[in-house]
Every structure is written in C-alpha cells, then in structure tokens.
mmCIF file of C-alpha atoms and ligand atoms in Angstrom:
data_model
loop_
_atom_site.group_PDB
_atom_site.id
_atom_site.type_symbol
_atom_site.label_atom_id
_atom_site.label_comp_id
_atom_site.label_asym_id
_atom_site.label_seq_id
_atom_site.Cartn_x
_atom_site.Cartn_y
_atom_site.Cartn_z
ATOM 1 C CA MET A 1 113.322 131.257 112.435
ATOM 2 C CA LYS A 2 113.036 127.769 110.934
ATOM 3 C CA PRO A 3 111.194 125.111 112.975
ATOM 4 C CA GLY A 4 113.214 122.293 114.516
ATOM 5 C CA LEU A 5 113.474 118.775 113.091
ATOM 6 C CA LEU A 6 115.008 115.846 114.947
ATOM 7 C CA LEU A 7 116.592 113.251 112.660
ATOM 8 C CA ILE A 8 116.630 109.724 114.075
ATOM 9 C CA GLY A 9 118.721 107.286 112.039
ATOM 10 C CA ASP A 10 120.356 107.936 108.673
ATOM 11 C CA ALA A 11 119.430 110.250 105.830
ATOM 12 C CA THR A 12 120.986 110.750 102.408
ATOM 13 C CA GLN A 13 122.635 114.052 101.469
ATOM 14 C CA ARG A 14 119.700 114.720 99.135
ATOM 15 C CA MET A 15 117.301 114.390 102.086
ATOM 16 C CA LEU A 16 119.511 116.483 104.370
ATOM 17 C CA ASP A 17 119.609 119.278 101.773
ATOM 18 C CA ARG A 18 115.825 119.330 101.612
ATOM 19 C CA PHE A 19 115.461 119.188 105.407
ATOM 20 C CA ASP A 20 117.958 122.063 105.778
ATOM 21 C CA ALA A 21 115.982 124.274 103.411
ATOM 22 C CA GLU A 22 112.939 124.195 105.676
ATOM 23 C CA PHE A 23 114.060 123.139 109.149
ATOM 24 C CA THR A 24 116.830 123.571 111.668
ATOM 25 C CA VAL A 25 118.054 119.981 111.697
ATOM 26 C CA HIS A 26 119.316 118.208 114.841
ATOM 27 C CA LYS A 27 120.793 114.728 114.459
ATOM 28 C CA LEU A 28 120.130 112.311 117.303
ATOM 29 C CA ALA A 29 123.413 110.547 116.498
ATOM 30 C CA GLU A 30 125.319 113.744 117.366
ATOM 31 C CA ILE A 31 123.610 114.310 120.734
ATOM 32 C CA ASP A 32 125.670 113.157 123.736
ATOM 33 C CA ASP A 33 123.396 113.794 126.690
ATOM 34 C CA LEU A 34 119.849 113.238 125.415
ATOM 35 C CA GLN A 35 117.991 114.349 128.537
ATOM 36 C CA ALA A 36 119.978 117.584 128.822
ATOM 37 C CA TRP A 37 119.533 118.237 125.108
ATOM 38 C CA LEU A 38 115.783 117.614 125.260
ATOM 39 C CA ALA A 39 115.437 119.937 128.252
ATOM 40 C CA GLU A 40 117.191 122.686 126.349
ATOM 41 C CA ASN A 41 115.903 122.140 122.788
ATOM 42 C CA GLY A 42 112.859 119.831 122.983
ATOM 43 C CA GLU A 43 110.281 122.632 122.835
ATOM 44 C CA GLY A 44 111.592 123.832 119.476
ATOM 45 C CA ILE A 45 111.138 120.495 117.700
ATOM 46 C CA ILE A 46 107.914 120.113 115.713
ATOM 47 C CA ALA A 47 108.993 117.317 113.376
ATOM 48 C CA VAL A 48 110.832 113.994 113.532
ATOM 49 C CA ALA A 49 112.278 112.101 110.565
ATOM 50 C CA THR A 50 112.904 108.458 111.442
ATOM 51 C CA ASN A 51 112.550 104.936 110.081
ATOM 52 C CA GLY A 52 110.062 102.231 110.918
ATOM 53 C CA HIS A 53 112.492 100.266 113.075
ATOM 54 C CA ALA A 54 113.968 103.070 115.206
ATOM 55 C CA GLY A 55 110.611 104.836 115.508
ATOM 56 C CA VAL A 56 110.462 107.443 118.275
ATOM 57 C CA LYS A 57 111.336 106.038 121.707
ATOM 58 C CA PRO A 58 108.970 107.036 124.567
ATOM 59 C CA GLU A 59 111.674 109.090 126.333
ATOM 60 C CA ILE A 60 112.149 111.149 123.156
ATOM 61 C CA MET A 61 108.397 111.583 122.613
ATOM 62 C CA ALA A 62 108.106 112.778 126.225
ATOM 63 C CA GLY A 63 110.835 115.386 125.695
ATOM 64 C CA LEU A 64 109.211 116.878 122.567
ATOM 65 C CA PRO A 65 106.070 118.679 123.852
ATOM 66 C CA ASN A 66 105.419 120.475 120.540
ATOM 67 C CA LEU A 67 105.949 117.506 118.222
ATOM 68 C CA LYS A 68 103.365 117.619 115.410
ATOM 69 C CA VAL A 69 104.572 115.278 112.683
ATOM 70 C CA VAL A 70 106.648 112.082 112.356
ATOM 71 C CA SER A 71 107.832 111.215 108.846
ATOM 72 C CA CYS A 72 108.971 107.595 108.462
ATOM 73 C CA TYR A 73 111.441 106.331 105.876
ATOM 74 C CA GLY A 74 109.769 102.999 105.094
ATOM 75 C CA VAL A 75 106.262 101.637 104.640
ATOM 76 C CA GLY A 76 106.445 99.569 107.851
ATOM 77 C CA TYR A 77 106.234 101.656 111.021
ATOM 78 C CA ASP A 78 106.148 98.993 113.726
ATOM 79 C CA GLY A 79 108.701 101.026 115.736
ATOM 80 C CA VAL A 80 106.300 103.968 116.068
ATOM 81 C CA ASP A 81 103.697 103.956 118.829
ATOM 82 C CA THR A 82 100.794 105.219 116.717
ATOM 83 C CA ASP A 83 98.349 105.073 119.660
ATOM 84 C CA ALA A 84 100.539 107.489 121.605
ATOM 85 C CA CYS A 85 100.842 109.725 118.526
ATOM 86 C CA VAL A 86 97.095 109.773 117.892
ATOM 87 C CA GLU A 87 96.496 110.622 121.546
ATOM 88 C CA ARG A 88 98.734 113.672 121.171
ATOM 89 C CA GLY A 89 97.399 114.613 117.721
ATOM 90 C CA ILE A 90 100.763 113.861 116.087
ATOM 91 C CA LEU A 91 100.515 112.955 112.389
ATOM 92 C CA VAL A 92 102.585 109.958 111.281
ATOM 93 C CA ALA A 93 103.543 109.558 107.615
ATOM 94 C CA HIS A 94 105.230 106.623 105.829
ATOM 95 C CA THR A 95 106.389 105.700 102.319
ATOM 96 C CA PRO A 96 103.929 103.246 100.726
ATOM 97 C CA ASN A 97 103.845 102.151 97.056
ATOM 98 C CA VAL A 98 107.179 103.603 95.882
ATOM 99 C CA LEU A 99 108.944 100.420 97.050
ATOM 100 C CA ASN A 100 106.395 97.819 95.872
ATOM 101 C CA ASP A 101 108.365 96.664 92.821
ATOM 102 C CA ASP A 102 111.777 96.304 94.436
ATOM 103 C CA VAL A 103 110.433 94.523 97.513
ATOM 104 C CA ALA A 104 108.365 92.216 95.294
ATOM 105 C CA ASN A 105 111.446 91.616 93.107
ATOM 106 C CA THR A 106 113.367 90.608 96.232
ATOM 107 C CA ALA A 107 110.680 88.062 97.107
ATOM 108 C CA ILE A 108 110.999 86.627 93.584
ATOM 109 C CA LEU A 109 114.817 86.673 93.854
ATOM 110 C CA LEU A 110 114.678 84.680 97.109
ATOM 111 C CA MET A 111 112.100 82.309 95.636
ATOM 112 C CA LEU A 112 114.312 81.602 92.617
ATOM 113 C CA ALA A 113 117.457 81.323 94.744
ATOM 114 C CA ALA A 114 115.726 78.733 96.942
ATOM 115 C CA SER A 115 114.196 76.728 94.127
ATOM 116 C CA ARG A 116 117.434 76.507 92.097
ATOM 117 C CA ASP A 117 119.814 76.166 95.091
ATOM 118 C CA LEU A 118 121.631 79.278 93.880
ATOM 119 C CA VAL A 119 123.816 79.833 96.936
ATOM 120 C CA PHE A 120 124.918 76.197 97.136
ATOM 121 C CA ASN A 121 125.670 76.017 93.395
ATOM 122 C CA ASP A 122 127.589 79.294 93.415
ATOM 123 C CA ALA A 123 129.707 78.189 96.397
ATOM 124 C CA TYR A 124 130.284 74.814 94.703
ATOM 125 C CA VAL A 125 131.779 76.425 91.601
ATOM 126 C CA ARG A 126 133.869 78.934 93.587
ATOM 127 C CA ALA A 127 135.318 76.156 95.750
ATOM 128 C CA GLY A 128 136.535 74.315 92.617
ATOM 129 C CA ARG A 129 134.268 71.378 93.422
ATOM 130 C CA TRP A 130 132.626 71.142 89.964
ATOM 131 C CA GLU A 131 135.867 70.037 88.316
ATOM 132 C CA LYS A 132 136.693 67.554 91.079
ATOM 133 C CA GLU A 133 133.276 66.211 92.054
ATOM 134 C CA GLY A 134 131.107 66.665 88.934
ATOM 135 C CA ASN A 135 127.582 67.977 88.574
ATOM 136 C CA THR A 136 125.386 69.060 91.455
ATOM 137 C CA PRO A 137 121.949 67.544 92.249
ATOM 138 C CA LEU A 138 118.868 68.588 90.290
ATOM 139 C CA THR A 139 116.772 71.411 91.725
ATOM 140 C CA ARG A 140 113.075 72.356 91.683
ATOM 141 C CA SER A 141 111.280 74.302 88.961
ATOM 142 C CA PRO A 142 109.302 77.349 90.111
ATOM 143 C CA GLU A 143 106.924 76.896 87.143
ATOM 144 C CA GLY A 144 103.256 76.128 87.746
ATOM 145 C CA LYS A 145 103.548 75.835 91.522
ATOM 146 C CA THR A 146 101.172 77.072 94.235
ATOM 147 C CA TYR A 147 102.287 80.269 95.957
ATOM 148 C CA GLY A 148 100.544 81.227 99.200
ATOM 149 C CA ILE A 149 100.892 84.946 99.918
ATOM 150 C CA VAL A 150 100.477 85.936 103.552
ATOM 151 C CA GLY A 151 99.229 89.541 103.318
ATOM 152 C CA LEU A 152 97.866 90.509 99.900
ATOM 153 C CA GLY A 153 98.378 94.253 100.349
ATOM 154 C CA ARG A 154 100.227 96.689 98.102
ATOM 155 C CA ILE A 155 103.423 94.601 97.977
ATOM 156 C CA GLY A 156 101.672 91.219 98.195
ATOM 157 C CA GLU A 157 99.585 92.042 95.148
ATOM 158 C CA THR A 158 102.684 93.208 93.255
ATOM 159 C CA ILE A 159 104.350 89.867 94.071
ATOM 160 C CA ALA A 160 101.244 88.044 92.823
ATOM 161 C CA GLU A 161 101.358 89.963 89.527
ATOM 162 C CA LYS A 162 105.035 89.134 89.017
ATOM 163 C CA LEU A 163 104.377 85.446 89.757
ATOM 164 C CA ALA A 164 102.190 85.288 86.638
ATOM 165 C CA ALA A 165 105.492 84.999 84.732
ATOM 166 C CA PHE A 166 105.953 81.590 86.415
ATOM 167 C CA ASN A 167 102.468 80.286 85.513
ATOM 168 C CA ALA A 168 101.804 80.334 89.207
ATOM 169 C CA ARG A 169 98.663 79.427 91.088
ATOM 170 C CA VAL A 170 98.454 82.291 93.594
ATOM 171 C CA VAL A 171 96.398 81.971 96.775
ATOM 172 C CA TYR A 172 96.397 84.266 99.799
ATOM 173 C CA HIS A 173 95.691 84.668 103.477
ATOM 174 C CA SER A 174 94.880 87.876 105.348
ATOM 175 C CA ARG A 175 92.302 88.874 107.947
ATOM 176 C CA ASN A 176 89.890 90.068 105.274
ATOM 177 C CA LYS A 177 88.974 88.736 101.835
ATOM 178 C CA LYS A 178 90.053 91.274 99.251
ATOM 179 C CA ASP A 179 87.604 92.736 96.729
ATOM 180 C CA GLY A 180 88.538 92.826 93.066
ATOM 181 C CA VAL A 181 91.059 89.960 92.975
ATOM 182 C CA ASP A 182 90.539 86.466 91.585
ATOM 183 C CA TYR A 183 93.127 84.685 93.745
ATOM 184 C CA GLU A 184 91.686 82.068 96.085
ATOM 185 C CA TYR A 185 91.314 83.332 99.667
ATOM 186 C CA TYR A 186 92.229 81.102 102.610
ATOM 187 C CA PRO A 187 90.891 82.309 105.971
ATOM 188 C CA ASP A 188 92.909 79.439 107.507
ATOM 189 C CA LEU A 189 96.680 79.988 107.232
ATOM 190 C CA VAL A 190 97.548 76.393 108.183
ATOM 191 C CA LYS A 191 95.325 75.060 105.401
ATOM 192 C CA MET A 192 96.924 77.470 102.924
ATOM 193 C CA ALA A 193 100.425 76.392 104.000
ATOM 194 C CA GLU A 194 99.427 72.745 103.475
ATOM 195 C CA ASP A 195 98.303 73.533 99.917
ATOM 196 C CA SER A 196 101.305 75.751 99.043
ATOM 197 C CA ASP A 197 104.730 74.973 97.594
ATOM 198 C CA TYR A 198 105.939 78.455 98.544
ATOM 199 C CA LEU A 199 104.695 80.628 101.392
ATOM 200 C CA ILE A 200 105.588 84.297 100.884
ATOM 201 C CA VAL A 201 105.178 86.461 103.975
ATOM 202 C CA ILE A 202 104.508 90.173 103.440
ATOM 203 C CA THR A 203 102.313 91.487 106.288
ATOM 204 C CA PRO A 204 103.181 94.353 108.647
ATOM 205 C CA GLY A 205 105.149 93.513 111.809
ATOM 206 C CA GLY A 206 104.043 94.349 115.352
ATOM 207 C CA ALA A 207 101.990 92.559 117.993
ATOM 208 C CA ALA A 208 99.093 91.589 115.688
ATOM 209 C CA THR A 209 101.293 89.431 113.442
ATOM 210 C CA ASP A 210 103.860 88.219 116.000
ATOM 211 C CA LYS A 211 104.636 84.524 115.228
ATOM 212 C CA LEU A 212 101.691 84.364 112.809
ATOM 213 C CA VAL A 213 103.815 81.807 110.956
ATOM 214 C CA ASN A 214 104.084 79.392 113.881
ATOM 215 C CA LYS A 215 105.177 75.757 114.272
ATOM 216 C CA GLN A 216 101.874 74.465 112.885
ATOM 217 C CA VAL A 217 102.124 76.641 109.763
ATOM 218 C CA ILE A 218 105.779 75.701 109.247
ATOM 219 C CA GLU A 219 105.008 71.985 109.544
ATOM 220 C CA ALA A 220 102.026 72.337 107.211
ATOM 221 C CA LEU A 221 104.326 73.868 104.592
ATOM 222 C CA GLY A 222 106.531 70.862 105.175
ATOM 223 C CA PRO A 223 109.716 69.202 103.847
ATOM 224 C CA GLN A 224 108.900 70.063 100.222
ATOM 225 C CA GLY A 225 107.876 73.628 101.073
ATOM 226 C CA THR A 226 109.740 76.945 100.880
ATOM 227 C CA LEU A 227 109.250 79.889 103.237
ATOM 228 C CA ILE A 228 110.062 83.369 101.927
ATOM 229 C CA ASN A 229 109.988 86.231 104.451
ATOM 230 C CA VAL A 230 110.305 89.824 103.227
ATOM 231 C CA ALA A 231 107.961 91.233 105.908
ATOM 232 C CA ARG A 232 109.423 91.378 109.420
ATOM 233 C CA GLY A 233 111.357 88.738 111.363
ATOM 234 C CA THR A 234 108.737 88.907 114.102
ATOM 235 C CA VAL A 235 106.020 87.481 111.828
ATOM 236 C CA VAL A 236 107.714 84.060 111.867
ATOM 237 C CA ASP A 237 108.487 81.906 114.911
ATOM 238 C CA GLU A 238 112.207 82.077 114.180
ATOM 239 C CA GLU A 239 113.257 79.437 116.697
ATOM 240 C CA GLU A 240 110.795 76.908 115.247
ATOM 241 C CA MET A 241 111.785 77.832 111.694
ATOM 242 C CA VAL A 242 115.481 77.250 112.435
ATOM 243 C CA LYS A 243 114.753 73.857 114.032
ATOM 244 C CA ALA A 244 112.494 72.805 111.151
ATOM 245 C CA LEU A 245 115.044 73.847 108.515
ATOM 246 C CA SER A 246 117.778 71.983 110.404
ATOM 247 C CA ASP A 247 115.897 68.706 110.828
ATOM 248 C CA GLY A 248 114.136 68.663 107.443
ATOM 249 C CA ARG A 249 110.570 69.391 108.595
ATOM 250 C CA LEU A 250 110.775 72.544 106.433
ATOM 251 C CA GLY A 251 112.452 72.321 103.017
ATOM 252 C CA TRP A 252 113.916 75.729 102.219
ATOM 253 C CA ALA A 253 113.817 79.382 103.257
ATOM 254 C CA GLY A 254 114.679 82.754 101.722
ATOM 255 C CA LEU A 255 114.943 85.428 104.389
ATOM 256 C CA ASP A 256 115.423 89.188 104.124
ATOM 257 C CA VAL A 257 114.344 89.910 107.699
ATOM 258 C CA PHE A 258 115.078 88.569 111.193
ATOM 259 C CA ARG A 259 113.636 88.984 114.671
ATOM 260 C CA GLU A 260 116.622 90.780 116.210
ATOM 261 C CA GLU A 261 118.331 92.483 113.290
ATOM 262 C CA PRO A 262 121.187 92.709 112.611
ATOM 263 C CA LYS A 263 121.530 89.502 114.634
ATOM 264 C CA VAL A 264 120.840 86.347 112.617
ATOM 265 C CA PRO A 265 120.525 82.924 114.298
ATOM 266 C CA SER A 266 123.998 81.461 113.724
ATOM 267 C CA GLU A 267 122.585 77.967 113.026
ATOM 268 C CA LEU A 268 121.403 79.376 109.683
ATOM 269 C CA TYR A 269 124.965 80.110 108.543
ATOM 270 C CA ASP A 270 125.722 76.420 108.034
ATOM 271 C CA LEU A 271 122.522 75.466 106.232
ATOM 272 C CA ASP A 272 122.544 74.960 102.451
ATOM 273 C CA ASN A 273 118.759 75.222 102.270
ATOM 274 C CA VAL A 274 118.565 78.897 103.228
ATOM 275 C CA THR A 275 119.313 82.154 101.413
ATOM 276 C CA LEU A 276 120.030 85.096 103.695
ATOM 277 C CA LEU A 277 119.826 88.824 102.925
ATOM 278 C CA PRO A 278 120.545 91.731 105.314
ATOM 279 C CA HIS A 279 117.125 93.478 105.042
ATOM 280 C CA VAL A 280 117.758 94.940 101.598
ATOM 281 C CA ALA A 281 114.431 94.412 99.837
ATOM 282 C CA SER A 282 113.937 98.135 99.146
ATOM 283 C CA ALA A 283 117.641 98.974 99.014
ATOM 284 C CA THR A 284 118.175 100.117 95.427
ATOM 285 C CA HIS A 285 119.355 103.635 94.548
ATOM 286 C CA GLU A 286 116.116 104.282 92.693
ATOM 287 C CA THR A 287 113.691 103.121 95.366
ATOM 288 C CA ARG A 288 115.584 104.577 98.308
ATOM 289 C CA GLN A 289 115.637 107.948 96.497
ATOM 290 C CA ALA A 290 111.889 107.766 95.953
ATOM 291 C CA MET A 291 111.384 106.858 99.627
ATOM 292 C CA GLY A 292 113.613 109.740 100.746
ATOM 293 C CA ASP A 293 111.774 112.187 98.485
ATOM 294 C CA LEU A 294 108.445 111.105 99.955
ATOM 295 C CA VAL A 295 109.758 111.556 103.520
ATOM 296 C CA CYS A 296 110.723 115.148 102.593
ATOM 297 C CA GLN A 297 107.529 115.776 100.639
ATOM 298 C CA ASN A 298 105.412 114.763 103.640
ATOM 299 C CA LEU A 299 107.301 117.211 105.856
ATOM 300 C CA SER A 300 107.074 120.060 103.313
ATOM 301 C CA SER A 301 103.389 119.463 102.864
ATOM 302 C CA PHE A 302 102.892 119.518 106.629
ATOM 303 C CA LEU A 303 104.637 122.894 106.883
ATOM 304 C CA LYS A 304 102.498 124.262 104.076
ATOM 305 C CA ASP A 305 99.024 123.238 105.211
ATOM 306 C CA GLY A 306 99.233 120.808 108.138
ATOM 307 C CA THR A 307 98.622 117.695 106.005
ATOM 308 C CA VAL A 308 100.884 114.892 104.720
ATOM 309 C CA GLU A 309 100.564 113.015 101.423
ATOM 310 C CA THR A 310 100.831 109.527 102.823
ATOM 311 C CA PRO A 311 99.598 109.309 106.414
ATOM 312 C CA VAL A 312 99.558 105.904 108.132
ATOM 313 C CA PRO A 313 95.930 104.698 108.326
ATOM 314 C CA GLU A 314 95.745 105.150 112.119
ATOM 315 C CA CYS A 315 96.420 108.900 111.717
ATOM 316 C CA ALA A 316 94.493 109.652 108.516
ATOM 317 C CA HIS A 317 91.605 111.175 110.514
ATOM 318 C CA LEU A 318 93.915 113.772 112.044
ATOM 319 C CA GLN A 319 94.074 115.810 108.842
HETATM 320 P P1 NAP B 401 99.742 96.796 103.167
HETATM 321 O O1 NAP B 401 99.354 97.267 101.820
HETATM 322 O O2 NAP B 401 99.163 97.451 104.358
HETATM 323 O O3 NAP B 401 99.427 95.232 103.227
HETATM 324 C C1 NAP B 401 99.483 94.483 104.391
HETATM 325 C C2 NAP B 401 98.710 93.191 104.193
HETATM 326 O O4 NAP B 401 98.863 92.367 105.365
HETATM 327 C C3 NAP B 401 97.221 93.374 103.972
HETATM 328 O O5 NAP B 401 96.818 92.483 102.979
HETATM 329 C C4 NAP B 401 96.592 92.994 105.309
HETATM 330 O O6 NAP B 401 95.285 92.498 105.080
HETATM 331 C C5 NAP B 401 97.564 91.923 105.790
HETATM 332 N N1 NAP B 401 97.584 91.798 107.241
HETATM 333 C C6 NAP B 401 97.724 92.780 108.150
HETATM 334 N N2 NAP B 401 97.659 92.273 109.394
HETATM 335 C C7 NAP B 401 97.454 90.945 109.265
HETATM 336 C C8 NAP B 401 97.265 89.887 110.200
HETATM 337 N N3 NAP B 401 97.281 90.109 111.521
HETATM 338 N N4 NAP B 401 97.091 88.636 109.711
HETATM 339 C C9 NAP B 401 97.072 88.408 108.381
HETATM 340 N N5 NAP B 401 97.233 89.376 107.453
HETATM 341 C C10 NAP B 401 97.413 90.626 107.895
HETATM 342 O O7 NAP B 401 101.314 96.867 103.377
HETATM 343 P P2 NAP B 401 102.480 96.785 102.282
HETATM 344 O O8 NAP B 401 102.751 98.122 101.755
HETATM 345 O O9 NAP B 401 102.169 95.678 101.329
HETATM 346 O O10 NAP B 401 103.712 96.376 103.237
HETATM 347 C C11 NAP B 401 103.634 95.213 104.009
HETATM 348 C C12 NAP B 401 104.782 95.118 104.989
HETATM 349 O O11 NAP B 401 105.958 94.683 104.324
HETATM 350 C C13 NAP B 401 105.241 96.386 105.698
HETATM 351 O O12 NAP B 401 104.387 96.732 106.764
HETATM 352 C C14 NAP B 401 106.622 96.031 106.155
HETATM 353 O O13 NAP B 401 106.581 95.430 107.439
HETATM 354 C C15 NAP B 401 107.080 94.987 105.126
HETATM 355 N N6 NAP B 401 108.143 95.525 104.263
HETATM 356 C C16 NAP B 401 109.390 94.983 104.324
HETATM 357 C C17 NAP B 401 110.390 95.493 103.522
HETATM 358 C C18 NAP B 401 111.772 94.941 103.545
HETATM 359 O O14 NAP B 401 112.704 95.692 103.336
HETATM 360 N N7 NAP B 401 111.943 93.643 103.748
HETATM 361 C C19 NAP B 401 110.141 96.558 102.668
HETATM 362 C C20 NAP B 401 108.864 97.078 102.621
HETATM 363 C C21 NAP B 401 107.867 96.540 103.425
HETATM 364 P P3 NAP B 401 94.165 92.506 106.220
HETATM 365 O O15 NAP B 401 94.148 93.883 106.806
HETATM 366 O O16 NAP B 401 92.934 92.119 105.493
HETATM 367 O O17 NAP B 401 94.558 91.456 107.208
HETATM 368 C C1 8YV B 402 113.046 99.957 105.277
HETATM 369 C C2 8YV B 402 111.256 98.453 105.187
HETATM 370 O O1 8YV B 402 112.287 100.732 106.021
HETATM 371 O O2 8YV B 402 109.731 99.948 104.184
HETATM 372 C C3 8YV B 402 109.923 99.100 105.056
HETATM 373 O O3 8YV B 402 109.023 98.707 105.827
HETATM 374 O O4 8YV B 402 111.444 97.519 105.904
HETATM 375 C C4 8YV B 402 112.385 98.966 104.410
HETATM 376 O O5 8YV B 402 112.040 99.539 103.201
HETATM 377 C C5 8YV B 402 114.407 100.296 105.153
HETATM 378 O O6 8YV B 402 115.048 99.322 105.916
HETATM 379 C C6 8YV B 402 114.783 101.676 105.641
HETATM 380 O O7 8YV B 402 114.696 101.762 107.027
#
C-alpha cells in the first residue's frame, strides 16, 4: 500500500501525477470535517506538501502522529513551525535557487517601474490624456545609483549581479558580513538607507525580520528614495510605509508582497508613486515548474532513503 500524503494548498497537474505515482494523496481542500478526518486517516499520513504561507497548522500537525516529511513549494517557509518539526524529527524541505532569477527580475521590474513612473505613464496614455494635456513630467534614471540590498542571500546576490547592467553601486545589510563579495557591508540598516537611492528588501519573513524596515529606515531612505519589497510584507512596517508614501516622506515604492495578503492597504490604490503586484515574483511557467519538480523530488528522495535534496537549514542535521 502507498503511504499517505496530505496536500495543503494548490498543486499543478504535473505535481499531482508525480504525487499519485508514489503516494495516496488526500487534498485538504476536499476535507469537510478536519478533526473527524484526522482521527480516521491521520495515522496513515507520512508526508505533507504545502507552501511557505499555509505551512502546517498546529491542529493538523497534532493529528498526524506519523508525519516524517514536509515539502514546501517556495523558498520561504515562514508558515512552517520548524522548531516543532525538529522536535518531532520531521524533515522540512523547500525550493531554493530555482527561483532566484525570476524573483530578482521582479525586483528589477519594480525598480524600473518606479524610476520611470511606468504605471502613471501607462494610465495617462490609456486615458487619452497625452493628446489633451501633452507630455508627462520627467522621471529618474536608474543608472549609476546606489542600491541597498537588505539580505544578500541567494536572491539578493542575483539582484546585485543584475544591477551591474545599470552601473549600480551595490551595498548591503544583513546580520553577517558575507565572504567573497566586494559590495560594501552596512551593519547599520538606517545608515544604509540614508546612503541609498533604492532599498531592495529580500530577507526571509518571520519574527526575526518583523518590521525590520521601520519608520526610521523609511525616513532615512527619504523623499527621493524608493523602497522595493519582494521579500515578505511583514519585513516592512506597512502602516508607516503607507503614511510616508502618502505625505511625501518616502518617494516611491514597488511592492510584490503585503502583510495580510491578499489584502492590500486601500490607501495605496490611489497613489501614483507605487507599483503593486499580487505576490508574483516567482510566478512564471518555467520557475513554477522547477519549484514543483523540486517539491516532488524531495518527497521521492525521502521515500527512497530518508533524505531530501534541499532541506531547510534548521532541519539539515536530521538527515
Ligand atoms: P537566503 O539565501 O537565505 O537569504 C536570506 C538573506 O537574508 C541572507 O543574506 C541573510 O543574511 C539575510 N537575513 C536573514 N535574517 C535577517 C535579519 N534578521 N536581518 C537582516 N538580514 C537577514 O534566502 P533567499 O533564497 O535569498 O530568499 C529570501 C527570501 O525571499 C525568502 O525567505 C522569501 O521570504 C522571499 N521570497 C519572496 C518571493 C516572492 O514571491 N516575492 C519569492 C522567493 C523568495 P544573514 O543570515 O547574514 O542575516
Ligand atoms: C511562493 C515565495 O512561495 O518562494 C517563496 O518564498 O514567496 C513564492 O515563490 C509562491 O507564492 C508559491 O506559494
């Protein structure tokens, strides 16, 4: 008999076909009475496929006594309680690296959209205003500016490499200075924001980074500064950011992520100085397929020899 897999959230048909080949798949979305279902089927589930936002809620974890592996669709796994997993010896896997380019491209896309007022100019043409009102105001060149990257990890470094095309001065902030890179390191985020034209946020979410980009950082970036967030909405003090964008203390923002997705602060809808995306940084056919394949590969590998290819760092010692 095939072992049981609980699927939390969506999966593509390609993923479902691979899951079906090795597991008996149960979809959370099709379960009406969770507690009754867990009581009846929980013992047979050894694997969960989920995403970093949905994670595995405590009541589900509690109802799966034989859970051994959680495979996350996404590099961020802030929705998964890794401490609880480690305590129970449950391996957690995620999908690093395969999405670096598309997420970095999205940061560049938002940076360019902000600097050239893309959304405003597009709306201006569509509304027939060009013919009636003439040319729009000049915008800002992205060339030769200072870009402060908050979190120079796998994606942050990919962003830095792509910024070379804009003759950028790249600087970065993280908890640790990184070996093997020449970019200037700022241990003080406020100081880096002061020195930056663009602040690009690409750290993990979770408690450790909650409101890392606070009022002081936002004001240091200032009226001529641009905030790009492709990390998690929680990393920025959203309320302060909205106020600062509204009253001119912060110049521009390009945002792929929000604190309470899919809710977006409605004040942002009326602002010309923001570009808004619905958390799509990795959402290309190519990258999502690679992420899905890695989710499946991690599960197959676990069935074969109890290891996964890409464990989250907190769980690496479990294999
Ligand atoms: P990574 O390689 O682990 O890099 C994370 C970076 O953040 C590291 O440089 C780390 O350096 C820094 N960092 C961690 N905690 C910090 C803190 N408290 N203060 C300052 N810096 C901190 O991760 P990645 O693969 O680049 O992915 C980064 C994140 O991007 C993911 O976790 C996810 O939340 C987000 N993401 C979003 C999307 C999207 O669709 N918008 C897609 C993919 C990823 P130190 O450890 O030295 O501090
Ligand atoms: C998604 C992301 O996970 O990888 C991450 O951390 O935020 C995205 O790639 C995507 O939203 C699928 O859940």
